[in-house]
Coordinates of C-alpha atoms (C1' of nucleotides) in Angstrom, one line a residue:
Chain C
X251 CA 0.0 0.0 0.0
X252 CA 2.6 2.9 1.1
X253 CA 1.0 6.1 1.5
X254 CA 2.3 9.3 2.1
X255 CA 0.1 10.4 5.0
X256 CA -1.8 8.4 7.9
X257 CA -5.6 8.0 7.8
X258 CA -7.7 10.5 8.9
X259 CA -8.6 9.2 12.2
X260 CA -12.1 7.2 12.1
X261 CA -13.3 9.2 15.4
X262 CA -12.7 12.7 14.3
X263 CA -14.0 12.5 10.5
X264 CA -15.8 9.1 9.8
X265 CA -16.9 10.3 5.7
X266 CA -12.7 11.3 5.1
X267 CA -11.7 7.8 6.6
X268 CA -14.3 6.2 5.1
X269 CA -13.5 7.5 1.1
X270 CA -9.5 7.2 2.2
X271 CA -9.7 4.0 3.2
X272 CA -11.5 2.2 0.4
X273 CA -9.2 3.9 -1.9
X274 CA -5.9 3.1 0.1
X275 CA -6.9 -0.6 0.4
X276 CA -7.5 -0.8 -3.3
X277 CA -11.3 -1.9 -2.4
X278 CA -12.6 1.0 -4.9
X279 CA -10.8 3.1 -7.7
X280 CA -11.0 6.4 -9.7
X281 CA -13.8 6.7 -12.2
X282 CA -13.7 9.5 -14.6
X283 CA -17.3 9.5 -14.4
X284 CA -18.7 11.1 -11.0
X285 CA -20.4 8.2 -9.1
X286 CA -19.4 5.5 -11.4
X287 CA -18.1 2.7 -9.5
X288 CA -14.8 0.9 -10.2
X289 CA -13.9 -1.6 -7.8
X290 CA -10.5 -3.5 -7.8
X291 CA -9.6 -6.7 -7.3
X292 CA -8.9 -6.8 -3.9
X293 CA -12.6 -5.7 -3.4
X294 CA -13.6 -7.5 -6.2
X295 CA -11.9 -10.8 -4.1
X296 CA -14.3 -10.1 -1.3
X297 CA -17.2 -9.6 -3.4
X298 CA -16.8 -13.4 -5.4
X299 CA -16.5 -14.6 -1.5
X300 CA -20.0 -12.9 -0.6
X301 CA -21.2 -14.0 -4.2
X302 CA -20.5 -17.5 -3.3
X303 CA -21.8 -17.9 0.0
X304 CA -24.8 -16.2 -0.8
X305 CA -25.6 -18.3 -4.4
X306 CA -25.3 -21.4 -2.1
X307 CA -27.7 -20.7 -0.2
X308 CA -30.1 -19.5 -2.7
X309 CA -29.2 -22.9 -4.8
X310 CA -29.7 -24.7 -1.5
X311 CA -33.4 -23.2 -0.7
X312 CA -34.2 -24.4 -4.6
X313 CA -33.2 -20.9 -6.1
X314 CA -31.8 -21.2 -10.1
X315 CA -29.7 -18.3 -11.2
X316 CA -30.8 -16.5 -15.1
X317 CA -29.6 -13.2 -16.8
X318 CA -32.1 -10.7 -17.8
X319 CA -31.7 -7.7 -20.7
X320 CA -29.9 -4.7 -19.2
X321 CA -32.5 -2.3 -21.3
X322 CA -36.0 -2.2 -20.6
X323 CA -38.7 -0.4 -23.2
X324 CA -39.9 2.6 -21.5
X325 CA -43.8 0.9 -22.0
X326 CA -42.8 -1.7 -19.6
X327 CA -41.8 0.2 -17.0
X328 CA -44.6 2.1 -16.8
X329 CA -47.1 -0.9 -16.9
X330 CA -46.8 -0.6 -13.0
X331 CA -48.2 2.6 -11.7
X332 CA -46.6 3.1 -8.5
X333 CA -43.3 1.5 -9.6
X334 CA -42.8 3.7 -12.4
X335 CA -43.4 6.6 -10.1
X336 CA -40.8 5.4 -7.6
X337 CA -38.1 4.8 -10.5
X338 CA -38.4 7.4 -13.0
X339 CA -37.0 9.6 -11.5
X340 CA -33.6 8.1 -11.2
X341 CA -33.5 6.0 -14.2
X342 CA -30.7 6.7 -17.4
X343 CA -32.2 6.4 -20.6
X344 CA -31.1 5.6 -24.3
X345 CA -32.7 7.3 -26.9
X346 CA -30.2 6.9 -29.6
X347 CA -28.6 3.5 -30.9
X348 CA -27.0 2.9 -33.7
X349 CA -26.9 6.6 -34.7
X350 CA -30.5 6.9 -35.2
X351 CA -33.0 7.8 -32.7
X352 CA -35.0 5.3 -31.4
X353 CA -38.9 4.3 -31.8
X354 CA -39.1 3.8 -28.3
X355 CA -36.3 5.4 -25.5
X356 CA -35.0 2.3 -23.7
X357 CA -34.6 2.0 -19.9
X358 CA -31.1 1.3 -18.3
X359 CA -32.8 -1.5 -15.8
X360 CA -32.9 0.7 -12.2
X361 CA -34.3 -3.5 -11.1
X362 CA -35.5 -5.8 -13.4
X363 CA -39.5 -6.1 -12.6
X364 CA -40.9 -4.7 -15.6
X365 CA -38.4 -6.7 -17.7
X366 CA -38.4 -10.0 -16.0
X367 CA -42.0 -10.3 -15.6
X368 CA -43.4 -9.9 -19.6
X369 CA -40.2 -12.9 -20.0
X370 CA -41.3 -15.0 -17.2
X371 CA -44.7 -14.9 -17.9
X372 CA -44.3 -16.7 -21.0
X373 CA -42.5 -19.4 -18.9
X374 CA -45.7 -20.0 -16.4
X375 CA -48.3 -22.1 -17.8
X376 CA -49.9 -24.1 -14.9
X377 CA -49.3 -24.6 -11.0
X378 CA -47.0 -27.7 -12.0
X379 CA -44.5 -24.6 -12.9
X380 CA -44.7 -22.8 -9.5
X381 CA -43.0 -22.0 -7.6
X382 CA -40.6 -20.4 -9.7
X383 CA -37.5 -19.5 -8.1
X384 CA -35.2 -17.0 -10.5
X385 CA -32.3 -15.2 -9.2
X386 CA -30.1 -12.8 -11.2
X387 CA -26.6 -11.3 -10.9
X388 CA -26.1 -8.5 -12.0
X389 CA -25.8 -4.8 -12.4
X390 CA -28.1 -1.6 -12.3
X391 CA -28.4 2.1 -12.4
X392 CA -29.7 4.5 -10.3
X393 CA -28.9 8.5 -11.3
X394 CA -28.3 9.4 -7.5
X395 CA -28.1 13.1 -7.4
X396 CA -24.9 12.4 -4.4
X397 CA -23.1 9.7 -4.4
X398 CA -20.4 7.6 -1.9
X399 CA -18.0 4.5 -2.8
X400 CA -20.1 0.9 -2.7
X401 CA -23.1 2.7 -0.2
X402 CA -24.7 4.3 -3.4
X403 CA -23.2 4.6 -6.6
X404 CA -24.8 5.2 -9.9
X405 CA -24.0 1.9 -11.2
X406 CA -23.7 -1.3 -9.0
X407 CA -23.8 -4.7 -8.7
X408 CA -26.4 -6.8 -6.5
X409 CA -27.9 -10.0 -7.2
X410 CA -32.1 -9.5 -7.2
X411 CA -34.3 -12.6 -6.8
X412 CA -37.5 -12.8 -8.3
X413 CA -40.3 -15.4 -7.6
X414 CA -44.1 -16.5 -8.5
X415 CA -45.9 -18.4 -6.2
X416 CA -49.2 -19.6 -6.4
X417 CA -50.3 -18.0 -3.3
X418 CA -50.4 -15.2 -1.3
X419 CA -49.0 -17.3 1.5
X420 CA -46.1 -18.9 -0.6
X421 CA -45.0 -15.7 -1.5
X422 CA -44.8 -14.3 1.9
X423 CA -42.9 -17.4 3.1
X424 CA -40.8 -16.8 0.6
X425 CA -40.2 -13.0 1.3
X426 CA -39.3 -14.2 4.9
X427 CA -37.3 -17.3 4.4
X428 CA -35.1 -14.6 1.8
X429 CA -35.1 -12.4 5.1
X430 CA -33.9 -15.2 6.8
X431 CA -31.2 -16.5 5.0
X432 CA -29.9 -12.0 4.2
X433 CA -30.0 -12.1 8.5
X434 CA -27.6 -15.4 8.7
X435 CA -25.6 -14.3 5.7
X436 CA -24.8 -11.2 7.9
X437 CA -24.4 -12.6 10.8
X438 CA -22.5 -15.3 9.8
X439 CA -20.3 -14.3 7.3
X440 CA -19.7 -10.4 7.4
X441 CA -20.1 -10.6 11.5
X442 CA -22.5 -7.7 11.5
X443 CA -25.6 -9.0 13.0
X444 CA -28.7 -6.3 11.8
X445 CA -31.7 -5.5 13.0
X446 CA -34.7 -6.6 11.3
X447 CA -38.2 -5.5 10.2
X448 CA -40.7 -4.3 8.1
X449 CA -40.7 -1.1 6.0
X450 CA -42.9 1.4 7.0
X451 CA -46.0 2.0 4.2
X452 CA -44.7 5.0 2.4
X453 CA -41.4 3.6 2.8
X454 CA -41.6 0.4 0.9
X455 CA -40.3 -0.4 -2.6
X456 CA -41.8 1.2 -5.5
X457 CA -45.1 -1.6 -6.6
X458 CA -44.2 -3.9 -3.2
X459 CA -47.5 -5.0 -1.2
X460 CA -44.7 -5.1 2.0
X461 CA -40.6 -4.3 2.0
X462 CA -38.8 -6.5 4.7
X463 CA -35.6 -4.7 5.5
X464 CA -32.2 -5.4 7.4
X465 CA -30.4 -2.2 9.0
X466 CA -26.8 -2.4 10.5
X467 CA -24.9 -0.2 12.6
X468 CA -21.8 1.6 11.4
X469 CA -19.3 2.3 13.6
X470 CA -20.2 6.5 13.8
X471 CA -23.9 5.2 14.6
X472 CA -25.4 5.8 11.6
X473 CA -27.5 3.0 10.0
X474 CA -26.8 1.3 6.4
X475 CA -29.5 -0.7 5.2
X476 CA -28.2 -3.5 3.8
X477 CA -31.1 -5.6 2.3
X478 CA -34.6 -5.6 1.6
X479 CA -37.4 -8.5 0.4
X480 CA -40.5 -7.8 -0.9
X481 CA -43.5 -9.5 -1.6
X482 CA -45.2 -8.2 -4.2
X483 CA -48.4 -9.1 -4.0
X484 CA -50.2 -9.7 -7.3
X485 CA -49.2 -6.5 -8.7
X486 CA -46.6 -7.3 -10.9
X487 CA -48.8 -10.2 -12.5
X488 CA -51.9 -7.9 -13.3
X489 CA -49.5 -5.5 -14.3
X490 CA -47.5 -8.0 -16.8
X491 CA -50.4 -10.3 -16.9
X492 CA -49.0 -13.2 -15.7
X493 CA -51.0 -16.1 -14.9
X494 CA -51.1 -19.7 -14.4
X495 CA -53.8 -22.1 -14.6
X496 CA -54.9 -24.0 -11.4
X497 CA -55.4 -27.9 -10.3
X498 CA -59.1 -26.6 -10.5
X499 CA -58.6 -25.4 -14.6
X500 CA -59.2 -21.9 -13.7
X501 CA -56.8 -18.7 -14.6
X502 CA -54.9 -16.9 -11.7
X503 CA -52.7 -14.1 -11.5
X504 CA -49.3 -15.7 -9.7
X505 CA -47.8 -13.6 -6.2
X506 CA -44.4 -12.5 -6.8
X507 CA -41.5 -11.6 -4.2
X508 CA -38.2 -9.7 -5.1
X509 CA -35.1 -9.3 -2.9
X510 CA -31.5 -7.8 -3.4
X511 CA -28.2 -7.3 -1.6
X512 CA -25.6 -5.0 -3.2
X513 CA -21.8 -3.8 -3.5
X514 CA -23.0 -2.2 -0.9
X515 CA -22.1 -4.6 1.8
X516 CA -19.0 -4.2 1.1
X517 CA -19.4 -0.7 2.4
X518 CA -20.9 -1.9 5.2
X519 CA -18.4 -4.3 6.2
X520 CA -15.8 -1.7 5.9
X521 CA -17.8 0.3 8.1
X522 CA -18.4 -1.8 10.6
X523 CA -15.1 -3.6 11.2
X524 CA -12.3 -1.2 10.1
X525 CA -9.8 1.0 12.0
X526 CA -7.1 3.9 11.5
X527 CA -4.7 1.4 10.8
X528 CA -7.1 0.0 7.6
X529 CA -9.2 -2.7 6.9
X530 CA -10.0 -5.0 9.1
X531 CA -12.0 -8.2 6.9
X532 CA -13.7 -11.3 9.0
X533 CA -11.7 -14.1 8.3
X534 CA -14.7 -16.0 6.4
X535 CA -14.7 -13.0 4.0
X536 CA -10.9 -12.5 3.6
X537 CA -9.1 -12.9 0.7
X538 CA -5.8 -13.5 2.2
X539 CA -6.5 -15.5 5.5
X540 CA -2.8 -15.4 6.6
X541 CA 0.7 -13.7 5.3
X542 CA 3.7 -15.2 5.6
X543 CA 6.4 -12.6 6.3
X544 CA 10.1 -14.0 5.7
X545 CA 12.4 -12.3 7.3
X546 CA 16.2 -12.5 7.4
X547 CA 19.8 -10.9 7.1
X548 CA 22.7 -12.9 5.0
X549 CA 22.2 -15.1 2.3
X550 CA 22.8 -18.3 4.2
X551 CA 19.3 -16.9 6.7
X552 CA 17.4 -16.0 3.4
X553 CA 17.8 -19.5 2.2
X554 CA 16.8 -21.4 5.6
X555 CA 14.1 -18.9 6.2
X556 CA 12.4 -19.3 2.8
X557 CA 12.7 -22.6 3.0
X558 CA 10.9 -23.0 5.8
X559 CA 8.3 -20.5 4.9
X560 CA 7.3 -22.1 1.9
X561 CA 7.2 -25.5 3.4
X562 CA 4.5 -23.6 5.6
X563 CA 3.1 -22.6 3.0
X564 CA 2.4 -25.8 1.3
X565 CA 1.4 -27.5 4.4
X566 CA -1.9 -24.4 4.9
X567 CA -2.4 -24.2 1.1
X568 CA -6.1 -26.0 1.1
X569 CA -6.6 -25.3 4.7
X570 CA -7.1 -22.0 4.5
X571 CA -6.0 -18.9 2.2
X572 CA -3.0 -17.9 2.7
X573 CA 0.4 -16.2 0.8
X574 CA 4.0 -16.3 1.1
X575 CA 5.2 -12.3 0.9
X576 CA 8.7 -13.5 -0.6
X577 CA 9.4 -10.2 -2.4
X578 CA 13.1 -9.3 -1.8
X579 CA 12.4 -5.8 -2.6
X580 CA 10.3 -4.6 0.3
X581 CA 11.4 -4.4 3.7
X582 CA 9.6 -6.9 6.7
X583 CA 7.9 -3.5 8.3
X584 CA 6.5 -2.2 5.1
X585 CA 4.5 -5.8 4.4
X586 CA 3.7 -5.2 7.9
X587 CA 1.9 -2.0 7.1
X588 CA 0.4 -3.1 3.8
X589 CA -1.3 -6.6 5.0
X590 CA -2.6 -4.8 8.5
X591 CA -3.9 -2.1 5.5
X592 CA -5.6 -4.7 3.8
X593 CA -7.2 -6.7 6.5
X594 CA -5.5 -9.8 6.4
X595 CA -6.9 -11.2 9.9
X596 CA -2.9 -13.1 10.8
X597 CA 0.3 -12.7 9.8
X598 CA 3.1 -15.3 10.4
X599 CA 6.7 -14.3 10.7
X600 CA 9.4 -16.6 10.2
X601 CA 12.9 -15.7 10.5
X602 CA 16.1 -16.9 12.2
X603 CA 15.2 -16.5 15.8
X604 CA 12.0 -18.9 14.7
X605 CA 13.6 -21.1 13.3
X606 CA 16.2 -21.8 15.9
X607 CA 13.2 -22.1 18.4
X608 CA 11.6 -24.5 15.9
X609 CA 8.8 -21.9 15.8
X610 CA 6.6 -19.6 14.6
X611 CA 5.2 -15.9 15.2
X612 CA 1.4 -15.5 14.8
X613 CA 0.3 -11.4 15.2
X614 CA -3.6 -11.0 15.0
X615 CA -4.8 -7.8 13.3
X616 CA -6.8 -6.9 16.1
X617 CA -6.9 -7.5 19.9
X618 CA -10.1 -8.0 21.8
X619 CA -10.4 -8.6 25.8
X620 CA -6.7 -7.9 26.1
X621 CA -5.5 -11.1 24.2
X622 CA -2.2 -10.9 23.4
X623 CA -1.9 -9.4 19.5
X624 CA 1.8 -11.6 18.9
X625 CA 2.1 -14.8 20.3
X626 CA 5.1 -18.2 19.0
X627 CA 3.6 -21.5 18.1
X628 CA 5.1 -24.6 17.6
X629 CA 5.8 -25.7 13.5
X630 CA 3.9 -27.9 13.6
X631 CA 1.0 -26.9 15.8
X632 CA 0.1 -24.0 12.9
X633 CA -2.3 -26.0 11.1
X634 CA -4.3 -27.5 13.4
X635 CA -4.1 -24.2 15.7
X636 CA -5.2 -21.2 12.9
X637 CA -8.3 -22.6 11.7
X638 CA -9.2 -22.4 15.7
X639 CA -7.7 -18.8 15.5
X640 CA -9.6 -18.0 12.2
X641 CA -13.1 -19.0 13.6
X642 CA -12.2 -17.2 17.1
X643 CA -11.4 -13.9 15.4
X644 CA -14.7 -14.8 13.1
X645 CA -16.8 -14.9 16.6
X646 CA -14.8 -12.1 18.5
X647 CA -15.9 -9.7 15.3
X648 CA -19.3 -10.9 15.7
X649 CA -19.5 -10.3 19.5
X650 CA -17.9 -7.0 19.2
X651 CA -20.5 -5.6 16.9
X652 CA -23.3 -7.2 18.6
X653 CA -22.0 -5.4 21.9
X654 CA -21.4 -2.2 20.0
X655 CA -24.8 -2.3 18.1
X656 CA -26.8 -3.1 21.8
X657 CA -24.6 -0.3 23.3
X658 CA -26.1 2.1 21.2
X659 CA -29.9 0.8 21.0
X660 CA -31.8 3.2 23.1
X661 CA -35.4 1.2 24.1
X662 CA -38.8 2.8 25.4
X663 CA -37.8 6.6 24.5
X664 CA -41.1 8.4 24.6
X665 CA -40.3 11.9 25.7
X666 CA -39.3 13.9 22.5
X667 CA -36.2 16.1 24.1
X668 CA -34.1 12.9 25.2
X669 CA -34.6 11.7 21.4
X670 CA -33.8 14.9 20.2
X671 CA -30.2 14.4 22.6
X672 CA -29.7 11.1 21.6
X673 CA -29.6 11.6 18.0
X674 CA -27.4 14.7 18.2
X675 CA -25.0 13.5 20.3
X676 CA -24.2 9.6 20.5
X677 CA -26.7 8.3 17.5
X678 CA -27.8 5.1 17.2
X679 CA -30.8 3.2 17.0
X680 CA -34.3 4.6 19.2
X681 CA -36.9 2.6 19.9
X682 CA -39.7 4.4 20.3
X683 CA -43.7 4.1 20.1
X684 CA -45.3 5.4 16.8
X685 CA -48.5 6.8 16.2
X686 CA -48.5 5.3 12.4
X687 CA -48.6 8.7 10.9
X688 CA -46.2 9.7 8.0
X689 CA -46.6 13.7 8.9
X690 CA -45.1 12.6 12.2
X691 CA -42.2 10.9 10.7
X692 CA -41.7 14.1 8.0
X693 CA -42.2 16.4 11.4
X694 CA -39.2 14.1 13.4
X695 CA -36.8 14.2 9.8
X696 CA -37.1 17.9 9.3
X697 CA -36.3 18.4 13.3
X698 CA -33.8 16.0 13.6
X699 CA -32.4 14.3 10.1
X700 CA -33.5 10.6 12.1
X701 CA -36.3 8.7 10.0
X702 CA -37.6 5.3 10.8
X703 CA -35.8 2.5 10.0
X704 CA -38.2 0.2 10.3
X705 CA -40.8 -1.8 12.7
X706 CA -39.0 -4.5 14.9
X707 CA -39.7 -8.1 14.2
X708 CA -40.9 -9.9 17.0
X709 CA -36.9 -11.0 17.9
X710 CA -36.0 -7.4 18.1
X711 CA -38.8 -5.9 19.5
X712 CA -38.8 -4.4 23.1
X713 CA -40.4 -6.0 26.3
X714 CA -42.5 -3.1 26.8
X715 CA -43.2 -0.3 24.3
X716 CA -44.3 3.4 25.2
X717 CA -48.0 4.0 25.2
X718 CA -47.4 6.9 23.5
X719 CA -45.9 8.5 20.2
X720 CA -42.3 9.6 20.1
X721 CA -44.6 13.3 18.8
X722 CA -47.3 12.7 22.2
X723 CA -50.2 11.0 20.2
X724 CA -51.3 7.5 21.3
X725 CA -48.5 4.7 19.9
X726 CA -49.7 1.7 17.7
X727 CA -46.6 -0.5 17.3
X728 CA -43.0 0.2 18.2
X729 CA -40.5 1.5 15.2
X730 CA -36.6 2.0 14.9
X731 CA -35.1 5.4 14.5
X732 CA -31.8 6.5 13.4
X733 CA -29.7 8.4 11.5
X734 CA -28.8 6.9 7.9
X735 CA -27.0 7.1 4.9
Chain J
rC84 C1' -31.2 23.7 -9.5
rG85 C1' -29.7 27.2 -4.9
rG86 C1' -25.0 28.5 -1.2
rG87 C1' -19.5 27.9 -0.9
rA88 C1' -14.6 26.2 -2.6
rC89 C1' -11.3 24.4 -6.1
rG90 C1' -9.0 22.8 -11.2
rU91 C1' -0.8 22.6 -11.7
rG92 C1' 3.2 14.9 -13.4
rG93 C1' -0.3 8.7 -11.0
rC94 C1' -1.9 10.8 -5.9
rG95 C1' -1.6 15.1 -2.4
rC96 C1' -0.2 20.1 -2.8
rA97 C1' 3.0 25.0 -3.2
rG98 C1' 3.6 28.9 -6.7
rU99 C1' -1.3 33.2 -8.6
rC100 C1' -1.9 38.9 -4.5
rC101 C1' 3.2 41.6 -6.9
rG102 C1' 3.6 38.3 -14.9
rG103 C1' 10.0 36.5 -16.5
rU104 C1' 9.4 30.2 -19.3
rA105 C1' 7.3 25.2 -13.3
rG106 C1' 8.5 23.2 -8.0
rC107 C1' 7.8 20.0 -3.3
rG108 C1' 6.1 15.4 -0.7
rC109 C1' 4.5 10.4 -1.9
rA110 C1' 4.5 6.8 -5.8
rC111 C1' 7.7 5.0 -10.1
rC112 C1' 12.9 3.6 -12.4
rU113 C1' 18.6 2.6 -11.5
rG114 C1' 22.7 1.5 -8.1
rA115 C1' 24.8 0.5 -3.4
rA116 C1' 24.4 -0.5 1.6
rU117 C1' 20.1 -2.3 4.7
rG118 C1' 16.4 -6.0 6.5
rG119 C1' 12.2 -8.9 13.8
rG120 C1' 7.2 -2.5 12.7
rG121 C1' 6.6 2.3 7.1
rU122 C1' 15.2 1.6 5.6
rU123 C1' 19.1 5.0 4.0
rC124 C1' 22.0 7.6 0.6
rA125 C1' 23.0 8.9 -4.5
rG126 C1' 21.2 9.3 -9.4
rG127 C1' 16.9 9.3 -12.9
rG128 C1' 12.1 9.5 -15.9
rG129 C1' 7.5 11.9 -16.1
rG130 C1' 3.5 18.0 -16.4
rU131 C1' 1.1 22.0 -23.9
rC132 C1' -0.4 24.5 -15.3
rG133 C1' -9.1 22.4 -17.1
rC134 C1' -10.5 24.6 -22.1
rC135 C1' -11.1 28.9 -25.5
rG136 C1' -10.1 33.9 -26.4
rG137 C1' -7.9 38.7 -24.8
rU138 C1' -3.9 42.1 -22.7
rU139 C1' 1.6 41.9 -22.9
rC140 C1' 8.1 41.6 -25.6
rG141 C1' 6.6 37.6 -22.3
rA142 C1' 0.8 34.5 -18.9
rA143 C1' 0.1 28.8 -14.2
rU144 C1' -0.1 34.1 -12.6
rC145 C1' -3.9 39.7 -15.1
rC146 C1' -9.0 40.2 -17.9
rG147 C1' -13.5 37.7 -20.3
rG148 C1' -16.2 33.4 -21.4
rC149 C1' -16.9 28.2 -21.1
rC150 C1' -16.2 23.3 -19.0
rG151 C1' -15.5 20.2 -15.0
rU152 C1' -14.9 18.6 -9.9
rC153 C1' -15.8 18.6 -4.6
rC154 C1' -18.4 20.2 -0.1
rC155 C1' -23.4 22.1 2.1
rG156 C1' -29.0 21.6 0.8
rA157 C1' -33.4 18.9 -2.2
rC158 C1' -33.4 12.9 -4.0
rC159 C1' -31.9 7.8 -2.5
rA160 C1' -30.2 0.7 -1.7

RNA sequence: CGGGACGUGGCGCAGUCCGGUAGCGCACCUGAAUGGGGUUCAGGGGGUCGCCGGUUCGAAUCCGGCCGUCCCGACCA
């Protein structure tokens, strides 16, 4: 990495460390066009590894991945009322191709609804075809009027499900289970466990019946929602006319879900686990599990030390990820610096004071409940030993941000002035009572930049909820507040 | 689209007020010594100073116009 300058500490100037820091790790890159989005292979690395995990267990739920036109004719997309409302705004359009202008302008897909459903619909004929499980990788564009690396970019990549059912009930299993497996995927994987909810009604994607939602903490407080599922009711199939016939012979519109996760958890993984030294990446979602440093003096060291380090190296290689750093032309401290910068969760030093000890350094990236960051292990006890290392540093991530994100839940806030303090000066996510009414919500945004979030499931909601509205009408369910981006 | 700032090697900047033919740090290349927390020294390559026009013997610098970017608002995964 070797940069001129050290980071902009997180604490004084979260935004600078933030845009410095995905450009310094070579997560993101330059674009000569303002919001584009370039990432680079080191976050492209971390991207195939949420890719996978996440396509398994779509495949494994029955899910079958397709690819979709990138255009969409303008008709289509306005087929749906409300969707078309929600979207046009922010959609690009082509109006020429081919040096000629076109019959009809065509839509850069801003989500693939209103292309996907006129296709699938050809592909339903009776209720021996449902469900049908599609999922898509892929890109989109949004014209964001302001824009920030991976959390909202004009062009991105997500994957977006989409699935008919032949009930309502199907499809709102299907909404949930999609929930479900977004939640564990988080959890699991990026060790940043969200809270989880509905969408409030004005709040919900553009044609949904209901929007499902998962919203994370970042480390300033702020929230970053990271997914969303929606069932669609049957308004995409009266809206594309897509039917199927039942057991009974009669014609019935099919219920449809979508659901989508972005480029933009990478974002939220940098957010969430990073420091001034740089990244720091759960193990499960590292590229590079563990360096191997080399280090040595004369010749006759050099050749001993590599020796050994790539007989190391061997013995890990299908255990884990890991890389031998055996450039001559960078000094021990600078790979230092430029792994910790990158998040590599261990690095292993081996040089002639090792090898005499028949041993091994191991340095952790980061140090929870005082555990000692550098520690020797045996030659021989390194591959049994770092898997246990990788899948403690996996849990001590998860803990940590559980801890941080409970820390900074405030429950059964009903008196107005103590919200207004907690959102100006800590942050975080309220839990208040809520009267149900948008004009309270647009009142609370104007005053104090928090919206709602969302409304608790049942495993997040509090014990007891105010009786009253954070704005002092009488409360109807409780709702999440906070700041977000 | 409103309010503010800025455009100078790959990146970050100085120089602009007071015109004289472009400089610094990092990165890059070469060589030597170094090597358990960003090595050091020496040498080197790279810029029509955002664009167009004007003033002038002479413009990064002064004047006019245009373009672009960033920050603060409105919009949002």
């Amino acid at each position: 990495m070797a940069e001129d300058k050290a980071l902009t500490p997180r604490s004084e100037n979260f935004s600078a460390w933030y845009n410095e820091l995905v450009q310094r790790s070579e997560l993101a890159g330059h674009t000569p066009v303002r919001g584009c989005m370039v990432i680079r292979p080191h976050g492209y690395a971390i991207w195939e590894l949420m890719q996978s995990a996440l396509d398994g267990m779509f495949k494994a739920t029955g899910h079958q991945n397709a690819y979709f036109p990138l255009f969409i004719p303008e008709s289509y997309l306005k087929k749906e009322a409300e969707h078309v409302e929600g979207f046009a705004p922010e959609t690009a359009v082509v109006t020429i191709g081919g040096g000629k202008e076109l019959e009809e302008r065509l839509i850069i897909r801003p989500t693939s609804e209103a292309i996907i459903w006129p296709i699938m619909a050809d592909w339903i004929q009776s209720y021996r075809d449902l469900p049908l499980l599609i999922n898509q990788w892929a890109n989109v564009v949004r014209w964001e009027m302001r824009t920030r690396p991976f959390l909202r970019t004009l062009e991105f990549l997500w994957q977006e499900g989409h699935t008919a059912h032949a009930t309502a009930e199907e499809a709102e299993a299907e909404a949930l289970l999609i929930l479900d497996i977004y939640r564990k995927f988080m959890e699991e994987w990026m060790a940043m466990p969200p809270v989880v909810g509905v969408k409030a009604e004005w709040d919900k994607f553009a044609g949904a019946l209901r929007t499902y939602a998962l919203e994370a903490l970042m480390q300033d407080n702020w929230a970053l929602q990271a997914g969303t599922t929606h069932n669609l009711g049957q308004n995409f199939a009266k809206a594309f006319d897509v039917k199927y016939q039942t057991e009974a012979g009669e014609h019935e519109y099919i219920w449809s879900t979508s659901w989508g996760v972005s480029t933009r958890l990478l974002g939220a993984l940098v957010m969430t686990h990073s420091d001034d030294q740089g990244l720091i990446l759960p193990p499960k979602l590292a590229p590079l599990q563990a360096v191997i440093v080399p280090i040595y003096k004369s010749d006759g060291q050099k050749t001993n030390v590599l020796e050994a380090s790539d007989r190391l190296k061997s013995k890990l290689e299908g255990t884990l990820r890991v890389k031998l750093d055996d450039r001559d032309t960078v000094s021990p401290g600078a790979k230092y610096y430029e792994w910790e910068g990158k998040g590599v969760p261990f690095r292993i030093e081996i040089g002639p004071k090792d090898l005499e000890k028949q041993q091994v350094t191991v340095v952790r990236r980061v140090t929870m409940d005082g555990e000692q960051r550098k520690f020797p292990l045996a030659e021989n006890e390194v591959l049994t030993r770092l898997p246990e290392l990788l899948d403690q540093m996996q849990s001590d991530l998860y803990e940590a941000t559980l801890r941080r994100r409970e820390e900074n839940s405030y429950r059964g806030i009903s008196d107005y002035d103590e919200f207004k303090r907690i959102v100006s000066t800590t942050g975080g996510f309220i839990y208040t009572g809520y009267c149900g009414r948008e004009e309270c919500e647009t009142r609370v945004k104007d005053d104090t930049k928090a919206t709602i979030r969302l409304i608790p499931d049942e495993a997040f909601r509090s014990e007891s909820v105010p009786a009253t509205c954070i704005c002092g009408g009488k409360a109807q369910y409780e709702v999440v507040w906070a700041r977000a981006y």
